[in-house]
Amino acid sequence: MISAFGAVLFVFILVTALAAAVLRDILAVIIISGAYSLGMALFYAFLLAPDVAMTEAAIGAGVTTLLLLLTVTRTVRQDHNRAIERPNVPALLVCGGFLIVLLMTVAEFPVVGDPAIAWDNPAITQYYIDNAYKDTGVKNAVTAVLAGYRGFDTFGEAMVVFLAGMAALLVLKRGVFTNE
Amino acid sequence: MIEAYANRYTYVLVAALVAIGLYILIASQNLVKKIIGLSIFQTGIFLFFITAAFVEGGSSPVIDGEGLYASPLPQVIVLTAIVVGVALTAVALALIVRIYSEYGTLDEETLREVRADE
């Protein structure tokens, strides 16, 4: 069952997500999405994932908000005639149907955090918990898996970030390909 | 019925966030707001993974002797996905800045008209 703190976060996340959908002013939506990321980070911490929470707070609430604000300064903050978006009925129907289908599957999932069926694959998870410190000398199992067991995966991730940076530079710098 | 959903509250939140993200992605006319919708959709999926790792009454996966820990494996995949997600956002926003400097608008409808006129 959900605790009071979890329930407050649940409502906060839902309200900020809805506000982001409803508000029209892009600056307001960016600030709301920063608050949403912060709520999400707290929810990850609540669900025993402090490493993910720190990453979400730094990258989701920090870097992404910064990038969005930079985009707004370089583009435009459109008209302010209406504060609220006009509802798009076909999109509402599609997303409402999608939501109903997803909610129908929810009852089939295991109860949240049930210790009896805690992990999808207990033998494998137990292996990492038992051997992470022995194999890598790091007590934090998340760090051990990230930088140890899945080191090449993390290297590939660094490649992705590098390529994304290159792609962004190439897109923003006019005339790189055309010699203008 | 209500209790079944209350016991699976994170899955309800996952469904709601994915639906809201999808709605913003489809319905919003502003390209920047579409990217925000995309990242809300993403965090919904991340929450699904984090829920799979969660153990009631356990502790975070910093191993200190025997005990009940949250599974580190889904958490690591989410860490990677968050970083890849921000890389994706950065490229998308760079493209948006370029679109604005080329066409002078961020509105989807206006953009379609401008491109049709060319």
mmCIF file of C-alpha atoms in Angstrom:
data_model
loop_
_atom_site.group_PDB
_atom_site.id
_atom_site.type_symbol
_atom_site.label_atom_id
_atom_site.label_comp_id
_atom_site.label_asym_id
_atom_site.label_seq_id
_atom_site.Cartn_x
_atom_site.Cartn_y
_atom_site.Cartn_z
ATOM 1 C CA MET A 1 0.000 0.000 0.000
ATOM 2 C CA ILE A 2 1.181 3.531 -0.707
ATOM 3 C CA SER A 3 2.524 5.729 2.102
ATOM 4 C CA ALA A 4 1.431 9.351 2.660
ATOM 5 C CA PHE A 5 4.698 10.697 1.178
ATOM 6 C CA GLY A 6 4.262 8.508 -1.889
ATOM 7 C CA ALA A 7 0.661 9.630 -2.312
ATOM 8 C CA VAL A 8 1.683 13.322 -2.193
ATOM 9 C CA LEU A 9 4.369 12.683 -4.848
ATOM 10 C CA PHE A 10 1.888 10.699 -6.960
ATOM 11 C CA VAL A 11 -0.540 13.640 -6.998
ATOM 12 C CA PHE A 12 2.250 16.202 -7.550
ATOM 13 C CA ILE A 13 3.629 14.317 -10.590
ATOM 14 C CA LEU A 14 0.184 13.827 -12.091
ATOM 15 C CA VAL A 15 -0.785 17.509 -11.605
ATOM 16 C CA THR A 16 2.469 18.861 -13.086
ATOM 17 C CA ALA A 17 2.203 16.513 -16.096
ATOM 18 C CA LEU A 18 -1.396 17.615 -16.705
ATOM 19 C CA ALA A 19 -0.427 21.279 -16.290
ATOM 20 C CA ALA A 20 2.324 20.808 -18.892
ATOM 21 C CA ALA A 21 -0.306 19.396 -21.273
ATOM 22 C CA VAL A 22 -2.853 22.159 -20.620
ATOM 23 C CA LEU A 23 -0.789 25.364 -20.433
ATOM 24 C CA ARG A 24 -0.007 27.197 -23.654
ATOM 25 C CA ASP A 25 2.845 29.561 -22.779
ATOM 26 C CA ILE A 26 6.047 27.650 -23.574
ATOM 27 C CA LEU A 27 8.059 29.256 -20.764
ATOM 28 C CA ALA A 28 5.431 28.180 -18.218
ATOM 29 C CA VAL A 29 5.486 24.639 -19.650
ATOM 30 C CA ILE A 30 9.297 24.484 -19.371
ATOM 31 C CA ILE A 31 9.239 25.581 -15.724
ATOM 32 C CA ILE A 32 6.435 23.115 -14.961
ATOM 33 C CA SER A 33 8.398 20.311 -16.643
ATOM 34 C CA GLY A 34 11.378 21.181 -14.413
ATOM 35 C CA ALA A 35 9.115 20.794 -11.373
ATOM 36 C CA TYR A 36 7.795 17.531 -12.866
ATOM 37 C CA SER A 37 11.358 16.182 -13.192
ATOM 38 C CA LEU A 38 12.071 17.099 -9.586
ATOM 39 C CA GLY A 39 8.914 15.280 -8.429
ATOM 40 C CA MET A 40 9.957 12.295 -10.533
ATOM 41 C CA ALA A 41 13.453 12.329 -8.971
ATOM 42 C CA LEU A 42 11.898 12.279 -5.473
ATOM 43 C CA PHE A 43 9.634 9.405 -6.544
ATOM 44 C CA TYR A 44 12.667 7.404 -7.757
ATOM 45 C CA ALA A 45 14.342 8.023 -4.387
ATOM 46 C CA PHE A 46 11.115 6.907 -2.699
ATOM 47 C CA LEU A 47 11.277 3.690 -4.773
ATOM 48 C CA LEU A 48 14.825 2.923 -3.481
ATOM 49 C CA ALA A 49 16.715 4.149 -6.549
ATOM 50 C CA PRO A 50 18.885 7.016 -5.221
ATOM 51 C CA ASP A 51 21.358 6.825 -8.134
ATOM 52 C CA VAL A 52 18.578 7.203 -10.675
ATOM 53 C CA ALA A 53 17.070 10.005 -8.570
ATOM 54 C CA MET A 54 20.350 11.969 -8.601
ATOM 55 C CA THR A 55 20.740 11.496 -12.356
ATOM 56 C CA GLU A 56 17.151 12.585 -12.984
ATOM 57 C CA ALA A 57 17.569 15.667 -10.755
ATOM 58 C CA ALA A 58 20.836 16.674 -12.433
ATOM 59 C CA ILE A 59 19.976 15.790 -16.037
ATOM 60 C CA GLY A 60 16.174 15.845 -16.203
ATOM 61 C CA ALA A 61 15.549 18.876 -14.010
ATOM 62 C CA GLY A 62 18.911 20.572 -14.679
ATOM 63 C CA VAL A 63 20.378 19.999 -18.144
ATOM 64 C CA THR A 64 17.113 19.420 -20.039
ATOM 65 C CA THR A 65 15.490 22.545 -18.550
ATOM 66 C CA LEU A 66 18.612 24.542 -19.435
ATOM 67 C CA LEU A 67 18.567 23.248 -23.035
ATOM 68 C CA LEU A 68 14.857 24.082 -23.355
ATOM 69 C CA LEU A 69 15.403 27.607 -21.989
ATOM 70 C CA LEU A 70 18.338 28.130 -24.393
ATOM 71 C CA THR A 71 16.090 27.037 -27.257
ATOM 72 C CA VAL A 72 13.439 29.556 -26.224
ATOM 73 C CA THR A 73 15.969 32.394 -26.070
ATOM 74 C CA ARG A 74 17.109 31.531 -29.611
ATOM 75 C CA THR A 75 13.614 31.092 -31.038
ATOM 76 C CA VAL A 76 10.300 32.602 -30.022
ATOM 77 C CA ARG A 77 7.843 32.580 -27.130
ATOM 78 C CA GLN A 78 4.655 32.493 -29.161
ATOM 79 C CA ASP A 79 1.378 34.438 -28.809
ATOM 80 C CA HIS A 80 -0.258 34.959 -25.430
ATOM 81 C CA ASN A 81 -3.873 35.279 -26.568
ATOM 82 C CA ARG A 82 -4.947 32.177 -24.689
ATOM 83 C CA ALA A 83 -3.447 30.825 -21.472
ATOM 84 C CA ILE A 84 -4.912 27.332 -21.990
ATOM 85 C CA GLU A 85 -4.532 24.993 -24.976
ATOM 86 C CA ARG A 86 -7.672 24.224 -26.939
ATOM 87 C CA PRO A 87 -8.480 20.504 -26.445
ATOM 88 C CA ASN A 88 -7.752 18.404 -29.515
ATOM 89 C CA VAL A 89 -10.695 15.962 -29.595
ATOM 90 C CA PRO A 90 -9.286 13.244 -31.922
ATOM 91 C CA ALA A 91 -6.004 13.185 -29.954
ATOM 92 C CA LEU A 92 -7.956 13.053 -26.673
ATOM 93 C CA LEU A 93 -9.952 10.069 -27.966
ATOM 94 C CA VAL A 94 -6.834 8.222 -29.118
ATOM 95 C CA CYS A 95 -4.936 8.875 -25.879
ATOM 96 C CA GLY A 96 -8.020 8.136 -23.748
ATOM 97 C CA GLY A 97 -8.423 4.788 -25.508
ATOM 98 C CA PHE A 98 -4.711 4.111 -25.055
ATOM 99 C CA LEU A 99 -4.991 4.967 -21.330
ATOM 100 C CA ILE A 100 -7.992 2.654 -20.872
ATOM 101 C CA VAL A 101 -6.187 -0.239 -22.583
ATOM 102 C CA LEU A 102 -3.110 0.317 -20.382
ATOM 103 C CA LEU A 103 -5.217 0.564 -17.201
ATOM 104 C CA MET A 104 -6.947 -2.720 -18.080
ATOM 105 C CA THR A 105 -3.559 -4.477 -17.940
ATOM 106 C CA VAL A 106 -2.570 -2.894 -14.588
ATOM 107 C CA ALA A 107 -4.517 -5.389 -12.451
ATOM 108 C CA GLU A 108 -2.447 -8.245 -13.938
ATOM 109 C CA PHE A 109 0.862 -6.818 -12.682
ATOM 110 C CA PRO A 110 2.337 -7.969 -9.348
ATOM 111 C CA VAL A 111 1.606 -5.793 -6.305
ATOM 112 C CA VAL A 112 4.152 -2.948 -6.064
ATOM 113 C CA GLY A 113 7.190 -4.001 -4.028
ATOM 114 C CA ASP A 114 5.801 -7.403 -2.964
ATOM 115 C CA PRO A 115 8.824 -9.053 -1.248
ATOM 116 C CA ALA A 116 7.525 -12.556 -2.105
ATOM 117 C CA ILE A 117 7.928 -11.900 -5.850
ATOM 118 C CA ALA A 118 10.394 -9.055 -5.557
ATOM 119 C CA TRP A 119 12.493 -9.471 -8.685
ATOM 120 C CA ASP A 120 11.629 -10.692 -12.142
ATOM 121 C CA ASN A 121 14.636 -12.973 -12.117
ATOM 122 C CA PRO A 122 15.733 -13.685 -8.524
ATOM 123 C CA ALA A 123 18.691 -15.962 -9.307
ATOM 124 C CA ILE A 124 20.418 -13.442 -11.574
ATOM 125 C CA THR A 125 19.716 -10.435 -9.321
ATOM 126 C CA GLN A 126 20.958 -12.380 -6.287
ATOM 127 C CA TYR A 127 24.192 -13.181 -8.170
ATOM 128 C CA TYR A 128 24.934 -9.469 -8.676
ATOM 129 C CA ILE A 129 24.064 -8.596 -5.084
ATOM 130 C CA ASP A 130 26.283 -11.397 -3.738
ATOM 131 C CA ASN A 131 29.255 -10.863 -6.049
ATOM 132 C CA ALA A 132 29.305 -7.138 -6.882
ATOM 133 C CA TYR A 133 31.620 -6.207 -4.018
ATOM 134 C CA LYS A 134 33.798 -9.295 -4.473
ATOM 135 C CA ASP A 135 34.225 -8.748 -8.227
ATOM 136 C CA THR A 136 34.575 -4.974 -8.445
ATOM 137 C CA GLY A 137 35.354 -3.678 -4.938
ATOM 138 C CA VAL A 138 32.439 -1.233 -5.088
ATOM 139 C CA LYS A 139 29.711 -1.450 -2.466
ATOM 140 C CA ASN A 140 27.143 0.352 -4.578
ATOM 141 C CA ALA A 141 25.784 -2.417 -6.813
ATOM 142 C CA VAL A 142 24.416 0.109 -9.338
ATOM 143 C CA THR A 143 27.876 1.621 -9.862
ATOM 144 C CA ALA A 144 29.421 -1.860 -9.989
ATOM 145 C CA VAL A 145 27.046 -2.965 -12.762
ATOM 146 C CA LEU A 146 27.245 0.356 -14.633
ATOM 147 C CA ALA A 147 31.024 0.709 -14.715
ATOM 148 C CA GLY A 148 32.020 -2.933 -14.203
ATOM 149 C CA TYR A 149 29.767 -5.618 -15.616
ATOM 150 C CA ARG A 150 28.239 -3.330 -18.245
ATOM 151 C CA GLY A 151 31.360 -1.252 -18.869
ATOM 152 C CA PHE A 152 31.165 -1.599 -22.643
ATOM 153 C CA ASP A 153 27.503 -0.585 -22.582
ATOM 154 C CA THR A 154 28.459 2.576 -20.691
ATOM 155 C CA PHE A 155 31.244 3.203 -23.216
ATOM 156 C CA GLY A 156 28.619 2.956 -25.973
ATOM 157 C CA GLU A 157 26.482 5.435 -24.035
ATOM 158 C CA ALA A 158 29.414 7.876 -23.923
ATOM 159 C CA MET A 159 29.706 7.434 -27.721
ATOM 160 C CA VAL A 160 26.004 8.307 -28.064
ATOM 161 C CA VAL A 161 26.458 11.513 -26.055
ATOM 162 C CA PHE A 162 29.544 12.447 -28.134
ATOM 163 C CA LEU A 163 27.707 11.804 -31.411
ATOM 164 C CA ALA A 164 24.687 13.783 -30.189
ATOM 165 C CA GLY A 165 26.964 16.710 -29.367
ATOM 166 C CA MET A 166 28.564 16.505 -32.837
ATOM 167 C CA ALA A 167 25.149 16.269 -34.512
ATOM 168 C CA ALA A 168 23.873 19.303 -32.599
ATOM 169 C CA LEU A 169 26.963 21.326 -33.580
ATOM 170 C CA LEU A 170 26.654 20.313 -37.245
ATOM 171 C CA VAL A 171 22.964 21.213 -37.317
ATOM 172 C CA LEU A 172 23.467 24.583 -35.630
ATOM 173 C CA LYS A 173 26.530 25.640 -37.618
ATOM 174 C CA ARG A 174 25.333 26.720 -41.043
ATOM 175 C CA GLY A 175 27.303 25.875 -44.135
ATOM 176 C CA VAL A 176 29.401 23.042 -42.749
ATOM 177 C CA PHE A 177 28.363 20.789 -45.622
ATOM 178 C CA THR A 178 27.684 23.399 -48.302
ATOM 179 C CA ASN A 179 30.664 25.789 -47.932
ATOM 180 C CA GLU A 180 28.288 28.774 -47.766
ATOM 181 C CA MET B 1 -11.180 -3.474 -7.785
ATOM 182 C CA ILE B 2 -10.143 -0.130 -6.237
ATOM 183 C CA GLU B 3 -7.759 -1.947 -3.895
ATOM 184 C CA ALA B 4 -6.196 -3.853 -6.791
ATOM 185 C CA TYR B 5 -5.357 -0.498 -8.381
ATOM 186 C CA ALA B 6 -4.258 1.119 -5.103
ATOM 187 C CA ASN B 7 -1.778 -1.737 -4.580
ATOM 188 C CA ARG B 8 -0.394 -1.146 -8.078
ATOM 189 C CA TYR B 9 -0.248 2.645 -7.881
ATOM 190 C CA THR B 10 3.028 3.049 -9.804
ATOM 191 C CA TYR B 11 1.608 1.146 -12.785
ATOM 192 C CA VAL B 12 -1.403 3.485 -12.750
ATOM 193 C CA LEU B 13 1.019 6.438 -12.782
ATOM 194 C CA VAL B 14 2.997 4.836 -15.639
ATOM 195 C CA ALA B 15 -0.186 4.489 -17.702
ATOM 196 C CA ALA B 16 -1.257 8.072 -16.956
ATOM 197 C CA LEU B 17 2.156 9.587 -17.758
ATOM 198 C CA VAL B 18 2.527 7.652 -21.008
ATOM 199 C CA ALA B 19 -0.963 8.747 -22.090
ATOM 200 C CA ILE B 20 -0.309 12.412 -21.155
ATOM 201 C CA GLY B 21 3.063 12.354 -22.948
ATOM 202 C CA LEU B 22 1.461 10.863 -26.048
ATOM 203 C CA TYR B 23 -1.307 13.483 -25.958
ATOM 204 C CA ILE B 24 1.206 16.368 -25.804
ATOM 205 C CA LEU B 25 3.196 14.757 -28.620
ATOM 206 C CA ILE B 26 0.121 14.496 -30.876
ATOM 207 C CA ALA B 27 -1.960 17.519 -29.915
ATOM 208 C CA SER B 28 0.550 20.309 -29.285
ATOM 209 C CA GLN B 29 1.241 22.627 -32.196
ATOM 210 C CA ASN B 30 4.472 23.945 -30.674
ATOM 211 C CA LEU B 31 7.537 21.877 -31.608
ATOM 212 C CA VAL B 32 9.336 22.623 -28.299
ATOM 213 C CA LYS B 33 6.309 21.423 -26.367
ATOM 214 C CA LYS B 34 6.273 18.206 -28.387
ATOM 215 C CA ILE B 35 9.795 17.478 -27.119
ATOM 216 C CA ILE B 36 8.581 18.023 -23.537
ATOM 217 C CA GLY B 37 5.778 15.521 -24.234
ATOM 218 C CA LEU B 38 8.356 13.049 -25.490
ATOM 219 C CA SER B 39 10.380 13.356 -22.284
ATOM 220 C CA ILE B 40 7.236 12.885 -20.141
ATOM 221 C CA PHE B 41 6.524 9.689 -22.136
ATOM 222 C CA GLN B 42 10.111 8.569 -21.447
ATOM 223 C CA THR B 43 9.951 9.138 -17.689
ATOM 224 C CA GLY B 44 6.742 7.061 -17.626
ATOM 225 C CA ILE B 45 8.674 4.113 -19.070
ATOM 226 C CA PHE B 46 11.571 4.716 -16.630
ATOM 227 C CA LEU B 47 9.113 4.545 -13.726
ATOM 228 C CA PHE B 48 7.981 1.127 -14.998
ATOM 229 C CA PHE B 49 11.558 -0.186 -14.771
ATOM 230 C CA ILE B 50 12.174 1.371 -11.346
ATOM 231 C CA THR B 51 8.967 -0.255 -10.077
ATOM 232 C CA ALA B 52 10.254 -3.650 -11.244
ATOM 233 C CA ALA B 53 13.327 -3.146 -9.028
ATOM 234 C CA PHE B 54 11.438 -1.903 -5.946
ATOM 235 C CA VAL B 55 11.082 -4.097 -2.846
ATOM 236 C CA GLU B 56 8.826 -3.021 -0.001
ATOM 237 C CA GLY B 57 10.850 -2.824 3.232
ATOM 238 C CA GLY B 58 14.129 -3.330 1.379
ATOM 239 C CA SER B 59 16.988 -0.874 1.057
ATOM 240 C CA SER B 60 18.718 0.792 -1.888
ATOM 241 C CA PRO B 61 21.279 -1.427 -3.655
ATOM 242 C CA VAL B 62 24.326 -0.334 -1.667
ATOM 243 C CA ILE B 63 25.398 -3.745 -0.492
ATOM 244 C CA ASP B 64 26.262 -4.089 3.182
ATOM 245 C CA GLY B 65 25.890 -7.690 4.289
ATOM 246 C CA GLU B 66 22.809 -9.863 4.005
ATOM 247 C CA GLY B 67 19.416 -8.258 3.563
ATOM 248 C CA LEU B 68 16.674 -7.310 1.168
ATOM 249 C CA TYR B 69 17.817 -4.937 -1.573
ATOM 250 C CA ALA B 70 16.192 -3.301 -4.565
ATOM 251 C CA SER B 71 17.448 -4.909 -7.770
ATOM 252 C CA PRO B 72 20.343 -2.910 -9.297
ATOM 253 C CA LEU B 73 19.856 -4.227 -12.861
ATOM 254 C CA PRO B 74 16.761 -2.241 -13.989
ATOM 255 C CA GLN B 75 18.153 0.844 -12.240
ATOM 256 C CA VAL B 76 21.345 0.716 -14.334
ATOM 257 C CA ILE B 77 19.397 0.424 -17.584
ATOM 258 C CA VAL B 78 17.332 3.479 -16.558
ATOM 259 C CA LEU B 79 20.506 5.459 -15.746
ATOM 260 C CA THR B 80 21.759 4.748 -19.256
ATOM 261 C CA ALA B 81 18.377 5.582 -20.771
ATOM 262 C CA ILE B 82 18.176 8.965 -18.982
ATOM 263 C CA VAL B 83 21.522 10.015 -20.467
ATOM 264 C CA VAL B 84 20.570 8.791 -23.941
ATOM 265 C CA GLY B 85 17.255 10.644 -23.525
ATOM 266 C CA VAL B 86 18.983 13.964 -22.880
ATOM 267 C CA ALA B 87 21.231 13.390 -25.927
ATOM 268 C CA LEU B 88 18.076 12.867 -27.992
ATOM 269 C CA THR B 89 16.505 16.034 -26.562
ATOM 270 C CA ALA B 90 19.649 18.032 -27.376
ATOM 271 C CA VAL B 91 19.654 16.954 -31.043
ATOM 272 C CA ALA B 92 15.898 17.557 -31.358
ATOM 273 C CA LEU B 93 16.222 21.071 -29.909
ATOM 274 C CA ALA B 94 19.173 21.857 -32.208
ATOM 275 C CA LEU B 95 16.990 20.819 -35.172
ATOM 276 C CA ILE B 96 14.189 23.043 -33.826
ATOM 277 C CA VAL B 97 16.521 26.065 -33.570
ATOM 278 C CA ARG B 98 17.608 25.373 -37.175
ATOM 279 C CA ILE B 99 13.976 25.060 -38.331
ATOM 280 C CA TYR B 100 13.201 28.395 -36.684
ATOM 281 C CA SER B 101 16.127 30.161 -38.347
ATOM 282 C CA GLU B 102 15.097 28.670 -41.712
ATOM 283 C CA TYR B 103 11.304 29.184 -41.580
ATOM 284 C CA GLY B 104 10.755 31.689 -38.744
ATOM 285 C CA THR B 105 8.095 29.649 -36.956
ATOM 286 C CA LEU B 106 7.748 26.854 -34.423
ATOM 287 C CA ASP B 107 4.075 26.210 -35.128
ATOM 288 C CA GLU B 108 3.373 22.904 -36.852
ATOM 289 C CA GLU B 109 0.455 24.171 -38.996
ATOM 290 C CA THR B 110 2.253 27.347 -40.090
ATOM 291 C CA LEU B 111 5.336 25.313 -40.893
ATOM 292 C CA ARG B 112 3.294 22.972 -43.101
ATOM 293 C CA GLU B 113 1.785 25.958 -44.967
ATOM 294 C CA VAL B 114 5.163 27.622 -45.442
ATOM 295 C CA ARG B 115 6.638 24.405 -46.793
ATOM 296 C CA ALA B 116 3.652 23.838 -49.097
ATOM 297 C CA ASP B 117 4.092 27.328 -50.568
ATOM 298 C CA GLU B 118 7.686 26.707 -51.538
#
